[in-house]
Amino acid sequence: MTTLIWIAVVLLAIAGYLLWTAGRLDRLHTRLDATRAALDAQLLRRASVAQEMATSSLLDPAASLVLYQAAQHARQAEEEHREVAESELSQALRAVFAEPAQVEAVQQAPGGAAALGELVAAVRRVPMARRFHNDAVRAARALRRHRKVRWFRLAGHAPFPLAFEMDDEPPTALADPVP
């Protein structure tokens, strides 16, 4: 009888541990979904602000065209091509705002300082959102690699989390604070 009680206690402890691990994995997946939504929102905001900047006549026509096309492509990219499209938008932003003289010209134009401030804020938030998302991916992957998660299929049918890799380096002229 004592042996049966000890076996039951051990089985309950194992079941409790597996339930706790499954709950932790579920919380990580929830966090992963939240960080992906935040990243998507920041990427959409950056593309929208870049598109507004391109259509505002604050830039020369060639720069406006390059920036508008990259922003439009980033907004309409399908999920499997999104990282490339967002990287191209980063490259277009660096090309358009490569020189501080361009930034000065935009600041001097009526409404330019406000538009530039909005763009700077959008450009700065993307790397933070991407870092938070990739940290959540790293934590979920680390837990999903454990044997107990694989053996007992604690992840269910959730897809394996993938990091969002893109070029998110801001233009050097926009990296300095806007007065």
PDB file of N, CA, C and O in Angstrom, residues 122-166:
ATOM      1  N   ALA A 122       9.631  56.638 -35.727  1.00  0.00           N
ATOM      2  CA  ALA A 122       9.248  55.349 -36.335  1.00  0.00           C
ATOM      3  C   ALA A 122      10.473  54.499 -36.638  1.00  0.00           C
ATOM      4  O   ALA A 122      10.469  53.283 -36.414  1.00  0.00           O
ATOM      5  N   VAL A 123      11.533  55.129 -37.124  1.00  0.00           N
ATOM      6  CA  VAL A 123      12.753  54.391 -37.469  1.00  0.00           C
ATOM      7  C   VAL A 123      13.420  53.843 -36.214  1.00  0.00           C
ATOM      8  O   VAL A 123      13.964  52.735 -36.226  1.00  0.00           O
ATOM      9  N   ARG A 124      13.371  54.571 -35.120  1.00  0.00           N
ATOM     10  CA  ARG A 124      14.012  54.116 -33.877  1.00  0.00           C
ATOM     11  C   ARG A 124      13.248  52.994 -33.191  1.00  0.00           C
ATOM     12  O   ARG A 124      13.844  52.195 -32.471  1.00  0.00           O
ATOM     13  N   ARG A 125      11.949  52.933 -33.382  1.00  0.00           N
ATOM     14  CA  ARG A 125      11.153  51.914 -32.689  1.00  0.00           C
ATOM     15  C   ARG A 125      11.242  50.539 -33.327  1.00  0.00           C
ATOM     16  O   ARG A 125      11.015  49.530 -32.660  1.00  0.00           O
ATOM     17  N   VAL A 126      11.549  50.482 -34.600  1.00  0.00           N
ATOM     18  CA  VAL A 126      11.609  49.196 -35.293  1.00  0.00           C
ATOM     19  C   VAL A 126      12.680  48.280 -34.714  1.00  0.00           C
ATOM     20  O   VAL A 126      12.394  47.113 -34.417  1.00  0.00           O
ATOM     21  N   PRO A 127      13.933  48.733 -34.511  1.00  0.00           N
ATOM     22  CA  PRO A 127      14.928  47.812 -33.937  1.00  0.00           C
ATOM     23  C   PRO A 127      14.555  47.316 -32.541  1.00  0.00           C
ATOM     24  O   PRO A 127      14.825  46.154 -32.204  1.00  0.00           O
ATOM     25  N   MET A 128      13.925  48.174 -31.742  1.00  0.00           N
ATOM     26  CA  MET A 128      13.514  47.730 -30.399  1.00  0.00           C
ATOM     27  C   MET A 128      12.443  46.662 -30.486  1.00  0.00           C
ATOM     28  O   MET A 128      12.514  45.637 -29.803  1.00  0.00           O
ATOM     29  N   ALA A 129      11.446  46.875 -31.332  1.00  0.00           N
ATOM     30  CA  ALA A 129      10.374  45.889 -31.483  1.00  0.00           C
ATOM     31  C   ALA A 129      10.920  44.573 -32.033  1.00  0.00           C
ATOM     32  O   ALA A 129      10.525  43.493 -31.591  1.00  0.00           O
ATOM     33  N   ARG A 130      11.852  44.667 -32.966  1.00  0.00           N
ATOM     34  CA  ARG A 130      12.450  43.449 -33.530  1.00  0.00           C
ATOM     35  C   ARG A 130      13.271  42.713 -32.480  1.00  0.00           C
ATOM     36  O   ARG A 130      13.234  41.492 -32.378  1.00  0.00           O
ATOM     37  N   ARG A 131      13.985  43.459 -31.654  1.00  0.00           N
ATOM     38  CA  ARG A 131      14.786  42.837 -30.591  1.00  0.00           C
ATOM     39  C   ARG A 131      13.880  42.125 -29.586  1.00  0.00           C
ATOM     40  O   ARG A 131      14.166  41.006 -29.164  1.00  0.00           O
ATOM     41  N   PHE A 132      12.779  42.769 -29.186  1.00  0.00           N
ATOM     42  CA  PHE A 132      11.842  42.129 -28.256  1.00  0.00           C
ATOM     43  C   PHE A 132      11.263  40.855 -28.863  1.00  0.00           C
ATOM     44  O   PHE A 132      11.144  39.828 -28.189  1.00  0.00           O
ATOM     45  N   HIS A 133      10.902  40.920 -30.135  1.00  0.00           N
ATOM     46  CA  HIS A 133      10.343  39.743 -30.799  1.00  0.00           C
ATOM     47  C   HIS A 133      11.371  38.613 -30.872  1.00  0.00           C
ATOM     48  O   HIS A 133      11.066  37.461 -30.549  1.00  0.00           O
ATOM     49  N   ASN A 134      12.586  38.944 -31.278  1.00  0.00           N
ATOM     50  CA  ASN A 134      13.614  37.908 -31.402  1.00  0.00           C
ATOM     51  C   ASN A 134      14.011  37.340 -30.050  1.00  0.00           C
ATOM     52  O   ASN A 134      14.365  36.163 -29.949  1.00  0.00           O
ATOM     53  N   ASP A 135      13.937  38.138 -28.986  1.00  0.00           N
ATOM     54  CA  ASP A 135      14.180  37.609 -27.638  1.00  0.00           C
ATOM     55  C   ASP A 135      13.093  36.613 -27.245  1.00  0.00           C
ATOM     56  O   ASP A 135      13.375  35.572 -26.644  1.00  0.00           O
ATOM     57  N   ALA A 136      11.849  36.921 -27.571  1.00  0.00           N
ATOM     58  CA  ALA A 136      10.749  35.994 -27.284  1.00  0.00           C
ATOM     59  C   ALA A 136      10.906  34.713 -28.094  1.00  0.00           C
ATOM     60  O   ALA A 136      10.650  33.614 -27.583  1.00  0.00           O
ATOM     61  N   VAL A 137      11.331  34.835 -29.335  1.00  0.00           N
ATOM     62  CA  VAL A 137      11.578  33.654 -30.174  1.00  0.00           C
ATOM     63  C   VAL A 137      12.676  32.794 -29.559  1.00  0.00           C
ATOM     64  O   VAL A 137      12.550  31.570 -29.463  1.00  0.00           O
ATOM     65  N   ARG A 138      13.748  33.436 -29.114  1.00  0.00           N
ATOM     66  CA  ARG A 138      14.867  32.706 -28.515  1.00  0.00           C
ATOM     67  C   ARG A 138      14.414  31.947 -27.262  1.00  0.00           C
ATOM     68  O   ARG A 138      14.780  30.793 -27.058  1.00  0.00           O
ATOM     69  N   ALA A 139      13.610  32.587 -26.419  1.00  0.00           N
ATOM     70  CA  ALA A 139      13.138  31.934 -25.193  1.00  0.00           C
ATOM     71  C   ALA A 139      12.219  30.753 -25.519  1.00  0.00           C
ATOM     72  O   ALA A 139      12.329  29.680 -24.901  1.00  0.00           O
ATOM     73  N   ALA A 140      11.327  30.924 -26.479  1.00  0.00           N
ATOM     74  CA  ALA A 140      10.416  29.835 -26.854  1.00  0.00           C
ATOM     75  C   ALA A 140      11.182  28.675 -27.487  1.00  0.00           C
ATOM     76  O   ALA A 140      10.903  27.507 -27.195  1.00  0.00           O
ATOM     77  N   ARG A 141      12.150  28.995 -28.327  1.00  0.00           N
ATOM     78  CA  ARG A 141      12.957  27.928 -28.934  1.00  0.00           C
ATOM     79  C   ARG A 141      13.743  27.153 -27.883  1.00  0.00           C
ATOM     80  O   ARG A 141      13.853  25.932 -27.970  1.00  0.00           O
ATOM     81  N   ALA A 142      14.302  27.863 -26.909  1.00  0.00           N
ATOM     82  CA  ALA A 142      15.089  27.196 -25.868  1.00  0.00           C
ATOM     83  C   ALA A 142      14.227  26.211 -25.090  1.00  0.00           C
ATOM     84  O   ALA A 142      14.661  25.092 -24.801  1.00  0.00           O
ATOM     85  N   LEU A 143      13.005  26.600 -24.755  1.00  0.00           N
ATOM     86  CA  LEU A 143      12.127  25.698 -24.022  1.00  0.00           C
ATOM     87  C   LEU A 143      11.650  24.547 -24.909  1.00  0.00           C
ATOM     88  O   LEU A 143      11.562  23.407 -24.451  1.00  0.00           O
ATOM     89  N   ARG A 144      11.374  24.840 -26.164  1.00  0.00           N
ATOM     90  CA  ARG A 144      10.890  23.784 -27.053  1.00  0.00           C
ATOM     91  C   ARG A 144      11.966  22.759 -27.392  1.00  0.00           C
ATOM     92  O   ARG A 144      11.642  21.656 -27.827  1.00  0.00           O
ATOM     93  N   ARG A 145      13.234  23.086 -27.213  1.00  0.00           N
ATOM     94  CA  ARG A 145      14.309  22.139 -27.477  1.00  0.00           C
ATOM     95  C   ARG A 145      14.461  21.094 -26.375  1.00  0.00           C
ATOM     96  O   ARG A 145      15.104  20.077 -26.588  1.00  0.00           O
ATOM     97  N   HIS A 146      13.898  21.328 -25.200  1.00  0.00           N
ATOM     98  CA  HIS A 146      14.024  20.360 -24.103  1.00  0.00           C
ATOM     99  C   HIS A 146      13.336  19.049 -24.482  1.00  0.00           C
ATOM    100  O   HIS A 146      12.283  19.043 -25.115  1.00  0.00           O
ATOM    101  N   ARG A 147      13.924  17.961 -24.030  1.00  0.00           N
ATOM    102  CA  ARG A 147      13.378  16.643 -24.342  1.00  0.00           C
ATOM    103  C   ARG A 147      11.959  16.466 -23.829  1.00  0.00           C
ATOM    104  O   ARG A 147      11.124  15.897 -24.515  1.00  0.00           O
ATOM    105  N   LYS A 148      11.713  16.925 -22.617  1.00  0.00           N
ATOM    106  CA  LYS A 148      10.372  16.718 -22.040  1.00  0.00           C
ATOM    107  C   LYS A 148       9.293  17.385 -22.894  1.00  0.00           C
ATOM    108  O   LYS A 148       8.190  16.868 -23.025  1.00  0.00           O
ATOM    109  N   VAL A 149       9.598  18.529 -23.496  1.00  0.00           N
ATOM    110  CA  VAL A 149       8.625  19.217 -24.353  1.00  0.00           C
ATOM    111  C   VAL A 149       8.406  18.422 -25.627  1.00  0.00           C
ATOM    112  O   VAL A 149       7.268  18.269 -26.080  1.00  0.00           O
ATOM    113  N   ARG A 150       9.466  17.889 -26.204  1.00  0.00           N
ATOM    114  CA  ARG A 150       9.339  17.102 -27.432  1.00  0.00           C
ATOM    115  C   ARG A 150       8.676  15.757 -27.167  1.00  0.00           C
ATOM    116  O   ARG A 150       7.784  15.333 -27.911  1.00  0.00           O
ATOM    117  N   TRP A 151       9.104  15.047 -26.126  1.00  0.00           N
ATOM    118  CA  TRP A 151       8.568  13.716 -25.844  1.00  0.00           C
ATOM    119  C   TRP A 151       7.083  13.743 -25.518  1.00  0.00           C
ATOM    120  O   TRP A 151       6.333  12.883 -25.939  1.00  0.00           O
ATOM    121  N   PHE A 152       6.668  14.709 -24.723  1.00  0.00           N
ATOM    122  CA  PHE A 152       5.262  14.780 -24.323  1.00  0.00           C
ATOM    123  C   PHE A 152       4.444  15.709 -25.216  1.00  0.00           C
ATOM    124  O   PHE A 152       3.284  15.971 -24.921  1.00  0.00           O
ATOM    125  N   ARG A 153       5.068  16.215 -26.265  1.00  0.00           N
ATOM    126  CA  ARG A 153       4.403  17.088 -27.252  1.00  0.00           C
ATOM    127  C   ARG A 153       3.656  18.237 -26.575  1.00  0.00           C
ATOM    128  O   ARG A 153       2.492  18.510 -26.865  1.00  0.00           O
ATOM    129  N   LEU A 154       4.353  18.918 -25.683  1.00  0.00           N
ATOM    130  CA  LEU A 154       3.742  19.996 -24.921  1.00  0.00           C
ATOM    131  C   LEU A 154       3.489  21.241 -25.763  1.00  0.00           C
ATOM    132  O   LEU A 154       2.679  22.082 -25.394  1.00  0.00           O
ATOM    133  N   ALA A 155       4.163  21.360 -26.899  1.00  0.00           N
ATOM    134  CA  ALA A 155       3.961  22.526 -27.766  1.00  0.00           C
ATOM    135  C   ALA A 155       2.710  22.384 -28.613  1.00  0.00           C
ATOM    136  O   ALA A 155       2.271  23.351 -29.232  1.00  0.00           O
ATOM    137  N   GLY A 156       2.122  21.199 -28.626  1.00  0.00           N
ATOM    138  CA  GLY A 156       0.908  20.987 -29.417  1.00  0.00           C
ATOM    139  C   GLY A 156       1.207  21.144 -30.901  1.00  0.00           C
ATOM    140  O   GLY A 156       2.205  20.644 -31.399  1.00  0.00           O
ATOM    141  N   HIS A 157       0.342  21.873 -31.583  1.00  0.00           N
ATOM    142  CA  HIS A 157       0.503  22.085 -33.022  1.00  0.00           C
ATOM    143  C   HIS A 157       1.011  23.483 -33.334  1.00  0.00           C
ATOM    144  O   HIS A 157       0.910  23.935 -34.474  1.00  0.00           O
ATOM    145  N   ALA A 158       1.524  24.170 -32.345  1.00  0.00           N
ATOM    146  CA  ALA A 158       2.045  25.523 -32.570  1.00  0.00           C
ATOM    147  C   ALA A 158       3.255  25.456 -33.496  1.00  0.00           C
ATOM    148  O   ALA A 158       4.116  24.599 -33.329  1.00  0.00           O
ATOM    149  N   PRO A 159       3.318  26.356 -34.464  1.00  0.00           N
ATOM    150  CA  PRO A 159       4.477  26.338 -35.369  1.00  0.00           C
ATOM    151  C   PRO A 159       5.752  26.718 -34.621  1.00  0.00           C
ATOM    152  O   PRO A 159       5.713  27.450 -33.626  1.00  0.00           O
ATOM    153  N   PHE A 160       6.869  26.213 -35.111  1.00  0.00           N
ATOM    154  CA  PHE A 160       8.155  26.534 -34.491  1.00  0.00           C
ATOM    155  C   PHE A 160       8.419  28.023 -34.715  1.00  0.00           C
ATOM    156  O   PHE A 160       8.305  28.517 -35.837  1.00  0.00           O
ATOM    157  N   PRO A 161       8.747  28.762 -33.664  1.00  0.00           N
ATOM    158  CA  PRO A 161       8.909  30.205 -33.803  1.00  0.00           C
ATOM    159  C   PRO A 161      10.135  30.576 -34.644  1.00  0.00           C
ATOM    160  O   PRO A 161      11.196  29.966 -34.509  1.00  0.00           O
ATOM    161  N   LEU A 162       9.949  31.559 -35.505  1.00  0.00           N
ATOM    162  CA  LEU A 162      11.025  32.014 -36.378  1.00  0.00           C
ATOM    163  C   LEU A 162      11.359  33.472 -36.053  1.00  0.00           C
ATOM    164  O   LEU A 162      10.472  34.292 -35.862  1.00  0.00           O
ATOM    165  N   ALA A 163      12.631  33.758 -36.027  1.00  0.00           N
ATOM    166  CA  ALA A 163      13.087  35.120 -35.776  1.00  0.00           C
ATOM    167  C   ALA A 163      12.831  35.974 -37.021  1.00  0.00           C
ATOM    168  O   ALA A 163      12.728  35.461 -38.136  1.00  0.00           O
ATOM    169  N   PHE A 164      12.707  37.268 -36.807  1.00  0.00           N
ATOM    170  CA  PHE A 164      12.520  38.214 -37.907  1.00  0.00           C
ATOM    171  C   PHE A 164      13.865  38.881 -38.151  1.00  0.00           C
ATOM    172  O   PHE A 164      14.314  39.695 -37.358  1.00  0.00           O
ATOM    173  N   GLU A 165      14.520  38.493 -39.232  1.00  0.00           N
ATOM    174  CA  GLU A 165      15.839  39.021 -39.543  1.00  0.00           C
ATOM    175  C   GLU A 165      15.730  40.018 -40.680  1.00  0.00           C
ATOM    176  O   GLU A 165      15.253  39.686 -41.761  1.00  0.00           O
ATOM    177  N   MET A 166      16.154  41.237 -40.406  1.00  0.00           N
ATOM    178  CA  MET A 166      16.115  42.281 -41.418  1.00  0.00           C
ATOM    179  C   MET A 166      17.205  43.301 -41.135  1.00  0.00           C
ATOM    180  O   MET A 166      17.766  43.335 -40.046  1.00  0.00           O
TER     181      MET A 166
END
